[in-house]
Amino acid sequence: MTQLAGHPTPVACFDPSAPEVQRDPYPYYHWLLRNDPVHRGVNGIWFVSRYDDVRAVLGEDRLVRQGIRDFWSQLVGPGPLSGILSRTVLFQDEPDHSRLRALITPAFAPRALRSLVPKIDQLVDELVDPSAGELDVINDVAYPLALGVISTVLGLPAKDANLIRAWSLRIGPTLDLAAGPDEIADGQVAMAELTDYLTDLLRVRGSSGDLLGTLCADGSASREEVVAMVVTLIFAGHETVTNQIGNGVLALARHPSQLSLLRALPDLIPDAVEEMLRFDSSVQSNSRQLVDDLELRGRTLRRGELVVALMGAGNRDPERFADPDRFDVTRSGVRPLSFGSGMRHCVGAMLARLELAAVFRALVRLPGWVLKKNPDELQYQRSTMFRGVLTLPIAFTAQNPGREP
């Protein structure tokens, strides 16, 4: 479920890989926030849940990504996965983090992103068919929209979208520390195939107005770093947005009064998007390693220890949000932690918000929403970091072309 159901669940040793936590982490977050906000959990890892603490951890100079990268590389072993993903900007500390981030920042500047609005609206119009009467929110709308948009930014051929999606689905499970040996083996093969595809694409790519052309022309990053950057943007640019669309639809379906309010007052949609990000974020956590001791709420976190900032918990902090387990599209000034904080704040946050606003403007106009599956039967992806359902079929009252609902 995506709301607190029943009583908070006491936590002795928090384990985000436990199936019951992945199914519904919020009763566990509820207890941690009020009883043990700096919690020593599974494998001695520190889990931080309060809004201000999460934000501080994400921006703390004494917390770095190198240890997380090394831990993950040991988990997946040698091969294309560690060879490419260990070079991504997400795993870099200074000065490489700023150097690589600077290569892509202009493509995500407000002016550049506003020019994408017509393309986003066009894709939404093509994908949300009011006459269909039913659709799978994830596979019919969310993923083709999000992948189509990031492919436009990068300059990836539209005809290859299904190939890229298939590789993403096979690589995605390996990004999680709970990945199993079969998932890792399949991910290695998929990453090798994706790397060969991108290498061939970059080899024949000339200077152009898209990000691939810019990266090719710049010359300050190695070919491996460019491939790693493109892989990162493919995942960050479509997996998280896809999941967030699904989580938002679920929140509205479970709160029909809020859906009715958006239908009556569509100007609320920007605030509603922020509330969806807060209430059930597609990114639940981020990890760091301490390079020095850190005191936090009376606990001493030692050098070398791993710290997980629970952004999904911070978004439900009662010290930051009134009645935090209530979904309320009229809530203002939300500022969710879903895109991170500090120097690692997601460079694509504005783009994601543009996509979310566009798709929910279209989806809320579809009348008579009904989930075609019981919410308890929906299958969530197995991940300690990301949250989203694999499919989300809904039915609605079909509209004739040209007829307003």
Short mmCIF file of C-alpha atoms in Angstrom, two decimals:
data_model
loop_
_atom_site.label_atom_id
_atom_site.label_comp_id
_atom_site.label_asym_id
_atom_site.label_seq_id
_atom_site.Cartn_x
_atom_site.Cartn_y
_atom_site.Cartn_z
CA MET A 1 0.00 0.00 0.00
CA THR A 2 1.08 3.61 -0.39
CA GLN A 3 -0.48 4.90 2.80
CA LEU A 4 -0.18 4.04 6.46
CA ALA A 5 -2.53 1.09 6.95
CA GLY A 6 -3.25 0.02 10.50
CA HIS A 7 -0.66 0.50 13.21
CA PRO A 8 2.98 1.54 12.88
CA THR A 9 5.34 -1.43 12.77
CA PRO A 10 8.04 -1.54 15.49
CA VAL A 11 11.54 -1.99 14.10
CA ALA A 12 14.29 -3.95 15.84
CA CYS A 13 16.71 -4.08 12.90
CA PHE A 14 15.55 -2.28 9.77
CA ASP A 15 16.13 -4.21 6.55
CA PRO A 16 14.95 -2.46 3.36
CA SER A 17 15.35 -5.70 1.36
CA ALA A 18 12.69 -7.52 3.41
CA PRO A 19 9.69 -8.29 1.14
CA GLU A 20 7.20 -6.78 3.60
CA VAL A 21 9.19 -3.53 3.69
CA GLN A 22 9.47 -3.34 -0.09
CA ARG A 23 5.74 -3.93 -0.33
CA ASP A 24 4.89 -1.11 2.09
CA PRO A 25 7.73 0.71 3.88
CA TYR A 26 5.58 3.43 5.42
CA PRO A 27 4.50 1.74 8.68
CA TYR A 28 8.19 1.06 9.34
CA TYR A 29 9.14 4.64 8.50
CA HIS A 30 6.36 5.86 10.81
CA TRP A 31 7.90 4.00 13.75
CA LEU A 32 11.51 4.96 12.94
CA LEU A 33 10.65 8.65 12.65
CA ARG A 34 9.06 8.76 16.08
CA ASN A 35 11.22 6.28 17.97
CA ASP A 36 14.67 5.81 16.40
CA PRO A 37 15.38 8.39 13.68
CA VAL A 38 19.10 7.48 13.54
CA HIS A 39 18.79 3.72 13.49
CA ARG A 40 21.44 1.00 13.31
CA GLY A 41 19.93 -1.63 11.05
CA VAL A 42 20.86 -4.63 8.96
CA ASN A 43 24.61 -5.28 8.52
CA GLY A 44 25.39 -2.41 10.89
CA ILE A 45 24.22 0.19 8.36
CA TRP A 46 22.90 3.49 9.72
CA PHE A 47 19.43 4.54 8.51
CA VAL A 48 18.52 8.20 8.85
CA SER A 49 14.83 9.15 8.53
CA ARG A 50 14.13 12.73 9.69
CA TYR A 51 13.69 15.35 6.93
CA ASP A 52 16.42 17.71 8.18
CA ASP A 53 18.81 14.83 8.87
CA VAL A 54 18.27 13.29 5.43
CA ARG A 55 18.92 16.63 3.78
CA ALA A 56 22.05 17.11 5.91
CA VAL A 57 23.38 13.65 5.09
CA LEU A 58 22.87 14.18 1.36
CA GLY A 59 24.83 17.42 1.53
CA GLU A 60 27.46 16.42 4.11
CA ASP A 61 31.10 16.70 2.97
CA ARG A 62 32.12 13.89 5.35
CA LEU A 63 29.95 11.43 3.44
CA VAL A 64 31.15 10.14 0.07
CA ARG A 65 30.14 7.63 -2.61
CA GLN A 66 33.45 5.79 -3.10
CA GLY A 67 32.71 3.11 -0.52
CA ILE A 68 29.25 2.48 -2.01
CA ARG A 69 30.81 2.15 -5.46
CA ASP A 70 33.43 -0.31 -4.21
CA PHE A 71 30.85 -2.33 -2.27
CA TRP A 72 28.57 -2.54 -5.30
CA SER A 73 31.47 -3.42 -7.64
CA GLN A 74 32.40 -6.32 -5.37
CA LEU A 75 28.78 -7.47 -5.37
CA VAL A 76 28.41 -7.64 -9.16
CA GLY A 77 32.01 -8.73 -9.78
CA PRO A 78 34.22 -7.85 -12.76
CA GLY A 79 32.55 -7.27 -16.09
CA PRO A 80 30.58 -4.69 -18.07
CA LEU A 81 28.36 -3.70 -15.11
CA SER A 82 31.16 -2.52 -12.83
CA GLY A 83 33.25 -1.37 -15.79
CA ILE A 84 30.58 1.09 -16.93
CA LEU A 85 28.47 1.95 -13.90
CA SER A 86 31.45 2.55 -11.59
CA ARG A 87 32.29 5.44 -13.94
CA THR A 88 28.87 7.07 -13.71
CA VAL A 89 28.51 10.52 -12.18
CA LEU A 90 26.29 8.99 -9.48
CA PHE A 91 29.27 7.09 -8.02
CA GLN A 92 31.83 9.88 -8.28
CA ASP A 93 33.21 12.16 -5.58
CA GLU A 94 34.98 15.48 -6.14
CA PRO A 95 36.50 16.65 -8.40
CA ASP A 96 35.19 14.12 -10.95
CA HIS A 97 31.57 14.57 -9.89
CA SER A 98 31.53 18.29 -10.73
CA ARG A 99 33.56 17.76 -13.93
CA LEU A 100 31.12 15.20 -15.30
CA ARG A 101 28.00 16.99 -14.09
CA ALA A 102 29.11 20.18 -15.83
CA LEU A 103 29.01 18.34 -19.18
CA ILE A 104 25.27 17.77 -18.98
CA THR A 105 24.01 20.74 -16.96
CA PRO A 106 23.36 23.03 -19.99
CA ALA A 107 21.01 20.44 -21.52
CA PHE A 108 18.87 20.59 -18.37
CA ALA A 109 18.82 24.38 -17.96
CA PRO A 110 15.30 25.87 -17.66
CA ARG A 111 15.35 27.50 -21.11
CA ALA A 112 16.41 24.25 -22.81
CA LEU A 113 13.76 22.26 -20.96
CA ARG A 114 10.95 24.71 -21.70
CA SER A 115 11.63 24.15 -25.39
CA LEU A 116 10.72 20.47 -24.82
CA VAL A 117 7.20 21.22 -23.58
CA PRO A 118 5.57 20.89 -27.06
CA LYS A 119 7.29 17.50 -27.53
CA ILE A 120 6.13 16.34 -24.09
CA ASP A 121 2.55 17.45 -24.78
CA GLN A 122 2.63 15.72 -28.18
CA LEU A 123 3.78 12.44 -26.65
CA VAL A 124 1.10 12.63 -23.94
CA ASP A 125 -1.60 13.25 -26.55
CA GLU A 126 -0.41 10.21 -28.53
CA LEU A 127 -0.25 7.92 -25.50
CA VAL A 128 -3.38 8.86 -23.52
CA ASP A 129 -6.31 7.83 -25.73
CA PRO A 130 -9.64 8.92 -24.19
CA SER A 131 -11.53 6.57 -26.50
CA ALA A 132 -9.66 3.42 -25.42
CA GLY A 133 -11.58 2.78 -22.20
CA GLU A 134 -8.57 1.11 -20.56
CA LEU A 135 -4.80 1.29 -20.43
CA ASP A 136 -1.80 0.04 -18.52
CA VAL A 137 -0.45 3.21 -16.91
CA ILE A 138 3.09 1.83 -16.75
CA ASN A 139 3.56 0.16 -20.12
CA ASP A 140 1.15 2.14 -22.30
CA VAL A 141 1.84 5.65 -20.99
CA ALA A 142 4.55 6.13 -18.36
CA TYR A 143 7.50 4.28 -19.82
CA PRO A 144 7.03 5.33 -23.49
CA LEU A 145 6.58 8.95 -22.37
CA ALA A 146 9.61 9.05 -20.07
CA LEU A 147 11.84 7.10 -22.44
CA GLY A 148 10.67 9.18 -25.40
CA VAL A 149 11.53 12.42 -23.63
CA ILE A 150 15.00 11.42 -22.43
CA SER A 151 15.73 9.91 -25.85
CA THR A 152 14.88 13.29 -27.39
CA VAL A 153 17.25 15.06 -24.98
CA LEU A 154 20.04 12.60 -25.70
CA GLY A 155 19.37 12.19 -29.41
CA LEU A 156 18.76 8.43 -29.31
CA PRO A 157 16.95 7.01 -32.36
CA ALA A 158 13.22 6.70 -31.65
CA LYS A 159 13.12 3.34 -33.48
CA ASP A 160 15.37 1.81 -30.80
CA ALA A 161 13.12 2.61 -27.82
CA ASN A 162 12.00 -0.98 -27.26
CA LEU A 163 15.59 -2.23 -27.39
CA ILE A 164 16.68 0.33 -24.82
CA ARG A 165 13.72 -0.46 -22.57
CA ALA A 166 14.51 -4.20 -22.69
CA TRP A 167 18.14 -3.59 -21.73
CA SER A 168 17.02 -1.26 -18.93
CA LEU A 169 14.70 -3.86 -17.45
CA ARG A 170 17.52 -6.40 -17.35
CA ILE A 171 20.15 -4.03 -15.95
CA GLY A 172 17.88 -2.30 -13.43
CA PRO A 173 17.81 -5.08 -10.78
CA THR A 174 21.62 -5.11 -10.61
CA LEU A 175 21.67 -1.50 -9.38
CA ASP A 176 20.26 -2.70 -6.08
CA LEU A 177 22.40 -4.17 -3.30
CA ALA A 178 19.87 -7.02 -3.01
CA ALA A 179 20.57 -8.27 -6.54
CA GLY A 180 20.80 -12.07 -6.92
CA PRO A 181 23.36 -14.04 -8.97
CA ASP A 182 20.96 -14.75 -11.85
CA GLU A 183 19.99 -11.07 -12.08
CA ILE A 184 23.65 -10.06 -12.05
CA ALA A 185 24.57 -12.57 -14.78
CA ASP A 186 21.73 -11.38 -17.03
CA GLY A 187 22.59 -7.76 -16.27
CA GLN A 188 26.19 -8.30 -17.33
CA VAL A 189 25.03 -9.57 -20.72
CA ALA A 190 22.53 -6.73 -21.12
CA MET A 191 25.11 -4.10 -20.18
CA ALA A 192 27.56 -5.52 -22.70
CA GLU A 193 24.89 -5.29 -25.40
CA LEU A 194 23.89 -1.75 -24.43
CA THR A 195 27.53 -0.66 -24.28
CA ASP A 196 28.19 -2.04 -27.79
CA TYR A 197 25.07 -0.25 -29.06
CA LEU A 198 26.07 3.10 -27.56
CA THR A 199 29.71 2.75 -28.64
CA ASP A 200 28.63 2.18 -32.25
CA LEU A 201 26.23 5.11 -32.02
CA LEU A 202 28.90 7.45 -30.66
CA ARG A 203 31.42 6.32 -33.26
CA VAL A 204 29.31 7.63 -36.15
CA ARG A 205 27.85 10.59 -34.29
CA GLY A 206 28.78 14.03 -35.47
CA SER A 207 28.22 17.40 -33.86
CA SER A 208 24.51 18.07 -33.37
CA GLY A 209 22.13 19.99 -31.16
CA ASP A 210 21.36 17.07 -28.86
CA LEU A 211 23.29 15.92 -25.81
CA LEU A 212 25.01 13.00 -27.55
CA GLY A 213 26.45 15.43 -30.10
CA THR A 214 27.57 17.77 -27.34
CA LEU A 215 29.29 14.98 -25.41
CA CYS A 216 31.04 13.76 -28.55
CA ALA A 217 32.25 17.24 -29.46
CA ASP A 218 33.41 18.23 -25.96
CA GLY A 219 36.35 15.84 -25.69
CA SER A 220 36.98 16.34 -21.96
CA ALA A 221 35.46 12.99 -21.00
CA SER A 222 36.72 9.57 -22.06
CA ARG A 223 34.60 7.37 -24.31
CA GLU A 224 33.90 5.10 -21.32
CA GLU A 225 32.76 8.11 -19.26
CA VAL A 226 30.47 9.26 -22.05
CA VAL A 227 28.90 5.79 -22.35
CA ALA A 228 28.50 5.68 -18.56
CA MET A 229 26.87 9.14 -18.61
CA VAL A 230 24.39 8.10 -21.29
CA VAL A 231 23.52 4.91 -19.39
CA THR A 232 22.98 6.98 -16.23
CA LEU A 233 20.69 9.43 -18.00
CA ILE A 234 18.69 6.63 -19.61
CA PHE A 235 17.98 5.13 -16.18
CA ALA A 236 17.58 8.36 -14.24
CA GLY A 237 15.56 9.90 -17.03
CA HIS A 238 12.95 7.22 -17.53
CA GLU A 239 12.87 4.61 -14.75
CA THR A 240 12.23 7.09 -11.94
CA VAL A 241 9.65 9.10 -13.91
CA THR A 242 7.89 5.91 -15.01
CA ASN A 243 7.60 4.72 -11.42
CA GLN A 244 6.49 8.13 -10.16
CA ILE A 245 3.63 8.27 -12.66
CA GLY A 246 2.45 4.87 -11.46
CA ASN A 247 2.77 5.84 -7.79
CA GLY A 248 0.83 9.04 -8.43
CA VAL A 249 -1.99 7.23 -10.21
CA LEU A 250 -2.23 4.77 -7.32
CA ALA A 251 -2.42 7.61 -4.80
CA LEU A 252 -5.25 9.27 -6.73
CA ALA A 253 -7.11 5.99 -7.26
CA ARG A 254 -7.04 5.33 -3.51
CA HIS A 255 -8.15 8.87 -2.73
CA PRO A 256 -11.06 9.54 -5.11
CA SER A 257 -11.95 12.83 -3.41
CA GLN A 258 -8.50 14.16 -4.33
CA LEU A 259 -8.93 12.98 -7.92
CA SER A 260 -12.31 14.74 -8.09
CA LEU A 261 -10.70 17.89 -6.74
CA LEU A 262 -8.06 17.86 -9.48
CA ARG A 263 -10.71 17.34 -12.13
CA ALA A 264 -12.59 20.37 -10.82
CA LEU A 265 -9.47 22.48 -10.23
CA PRO A 266 -6.76 21.46 -12.75
CA ASP A 267 -4.65 24.48 -11.73
CA LEU A 268 -3.80 22.43 -8.61
CA ILE A 269 -1.82 19.92 -10.66
CA PRO A 270 1.66 21.45 -10.01
CA ASP A 271 1.03 21.27 -6.24
CA ALA A 272 -0.44 17.79 -6.69
CA VAL A 273 2.76 16.63 -8.42
CA GLU A 274 4.81 17.81 -5.43
CA GLU A 275 2.45 15.95 -3.10
CA MET A 276 2.76 12.77 -5.18
CA LEU A 277 6.54 13.05 -4.98
CA ARG A 278 6.31 13.49 -1.23
CA PHE A 279 3.65 10.89 -0.50
CA ASP A 280 5.11 7.95 -2.43
CA SER A 281 8.45 8.75 -4.04
CA SER A 282 9.87 6.55 -6.78
CA VAL A 283 13.31 7.09 -5.19
CA GLN A 284 13.23 5.97 -1.56
CA SER A 285 16.84 6.24 -0.43
CA ASN A 286 20.43 7.13 -1.20
CA SER A 287 23.65 5.81 0.36
CA ARG A 288 26.91 7.34 1.54
CA GLN A 289 30.09 6.30 3.36
CA LEU A 290 31.64 8.32 6.18
CA VAL A 291 35.20 9.61 5.75
CA ASP A 292 35.17 11.02 9.28
CA ASP A 293 33.15 10.57 12.47
CA LEU A 294 29.76 12.30 12.57
CA GLU A 295 27.52 13.11 15.53
CA LEU A 296 23.81 12.94 14.73
CA ARG A 297 21.00 13.14 17.31
CA GLY A 298 23.25 11.85 20.08
CA ARG A 299 24.60 8.93 18.05
CA THR A 300 28.21 8.65 16.88
CA LEU A 301 28.57 7.43 13.32
CA ARG A 302 32.12 6.25 12.73
CA ARG A 303 34.49 6.72 9.82
CA GLY A 304 34.04 4.02 7.18
CA GLU A 305 30.47 3.17 8.16
CA LEU A 306 27.64 3.22 5.62
CA VAL A 307 24.73 5.64 5.99
CA VAL A 308 21.42 5.36 4.12
CA ALA A 309 19.35 8.52 3.88
CA LEU A 310 15.70 7.41 3.78
CA MET A 311 14.19 10.09 1.56
CA GLY A 312 10.85 8.28 1.53
CA ALA A 313 10.78 8.51 5.32
CA GLY A 314 11.88 12.14 5.42
CA ASN A 315 8.95 12.97 3.15
CA ARG A 316 6.65 11.67 5.92
CA ASP A 317 8.38 13.48 8.82
CA PRO A 318 5.75 14.85 11.27
CA GLU A 319 8.18 17.61 12.27
CA ARG A 320 8.16 18.86 8.68
CA PHE A 321 4.64 18.03 7.43
CA ALA A 322 1.29 18.29 9.16
CA ASP A 323 -0.55 14.95 9.14
CA PRO A 324 2.22 13.47 6.95
CA ASP A 325 0.48 10.17 6.16
CA ARG A 326 -2.46 12.01 4.57
CA PHE A 327 -2.47 12.52 0.78
CA ASP A 328 -3.54 16.11 0.12
CA VAL A 329 -3.20 17.71 -3.33
CA THR A 330 -3.87 21.17 -1.85
CA ARG A 331 -0.74 20.98 0.32
CA SER A 332 1.62 23.82 -0.63
CA GLY A 333 5.31 24.48 -0.07
CA VAL A 334 6.05 20.76 0.05
CA ARG A 335 9.68 20.64 -1.15
CA PRO A 336 10.02 16.84 -1.18
CA LEU A 337 13.38 15.13 -0.84
CA SER A 338 12.65 12.89 -3.81
CA PHE A 339 15.26 14.52 -6.06
CA GLY A 340 17.98 14.56 -3.41
CA SER A 341 19.69 17.59 -1.93
CA GLY A 342 22.91 19.54 -2.08
CA MET A 343 25.39 19.21 -4.90
CA ARG A 344 23.84 15.89 -5.95
CA HIS A 345 20.33 17.28 -6.37
CA CYS A 346 18.94 15.60 -9.50
CA VAL A 347 19.90 17.60 -12.57
CA GLY A 348 16.72 16.40 -14.31
CA ALA A 349 14.28 17.42 -11.56
CA MET A 350 12.66 20.18 -13.62
CA LEU A 351 12.28 17.88 -16.63
CA ALA A 352 10.62 15.22 -14.47
CA ARG A 353 8.18 17.80 -13.08
CA LEU A 354 7.27 18.95 -16.60
CA GLU A 355 6.54 15.35 -17.63
CA LEU A 356 4.53 14.60 -14.50
CA ALA A 357 2.42 17.75 -14.83
CA ALA A 358 1.70 17.06 -18.51
CA VAL A 359 0.70 13.43 -18.04
CA PHE A 360 -1.52 14.10 -15.02
CA ARG A 361 -3.29 16.94 -16.81
CA ALA A 362 -4.31 14.30 -19.36
CA LEU A 363 -4.95 11.41 -16.98
CA VAL A 364 -7.24 13.28 -14.57
CA ARG A 365 -9.53 14.12 -17.49
CA LEU A 366 -10.28 10.43 -18.01
CA PRO A 367 -13.58 9.85 -16.16
CA GLY A 368 -14.57 6.88 -14.03
CA TRP A 369 -11.17 5.50 -13.09
CA VAL A 370 -11.21 1.92 -11.83
CA LEU A 371 -8.14 -0.11 -10.95
CA LYS A 372 -8.39 -3.40 -12.84
CA LYS A 373 -6.39 -5.17 -10.13
CA ASN A 374 -6.78 -5.17 -6.39
CA PRO A 375 -3.94 -2.96 -5.07
CA ASP A 376 -2.76 -5.85 -2.89
CA GLU A 377 -2.22 -7.92 -6.05
CA LEU A 378 0.05 -5.37 -7.74
CA GLN A 379 3.65 -6.47 -8.08
CA TYR A 380 6.34 -4.01 -6.98
CA GLN A 381 9.83 -4.14 -8.39
CA ARG A 382 12.31 -5.73 -6.02
CA SER A 383 14.52 -2.86 -4.91
CA THR A 384 15.76 -1.22 -1.74
CA MET A 385 16.27 2.13 -3.45
CA PHE A 386 13.48 2.47 -6.03
CA ARG A 387 9.73 2.02 -5.64
CA GLY A 388 7.20 1.30 -8.37
CA VAL A 389 4.78 -1.28 -9.70
CA LEU A 390 5.56 -3.35 -12.79
CA THR A 391 2.10 -2.95 -14.32
CA LEU A 392 -0.91 -0.79 -13.44
CA PRO A 393 -4.01 -1.48 -15.57
CA ILE A 394 -6.94 0.92 -15.20
CA ALA A 395 -10.33 1.17 -16.87
CA PHE A 396 -12.26 4.39 -17.47
CA THR A 397 -15.31 5.66 -19.32
CA ALA A 398 -14.37 5.84 -22.99
CA GLN A 399 -14.90 9.21 -24.67
CA ASN A 400 -15.77 9.72 -28.31
CA PRO A 401 -13.24 11.80 -30.27
CA GLY A 402 -13.93 15.49 -29.83
CA ARG A 403 -16.26 14.96 -26.90
CA GLU A 404 -15.31 16.52 -23.57
CA PRO A 405 -15.80 14.31 -20.47
#
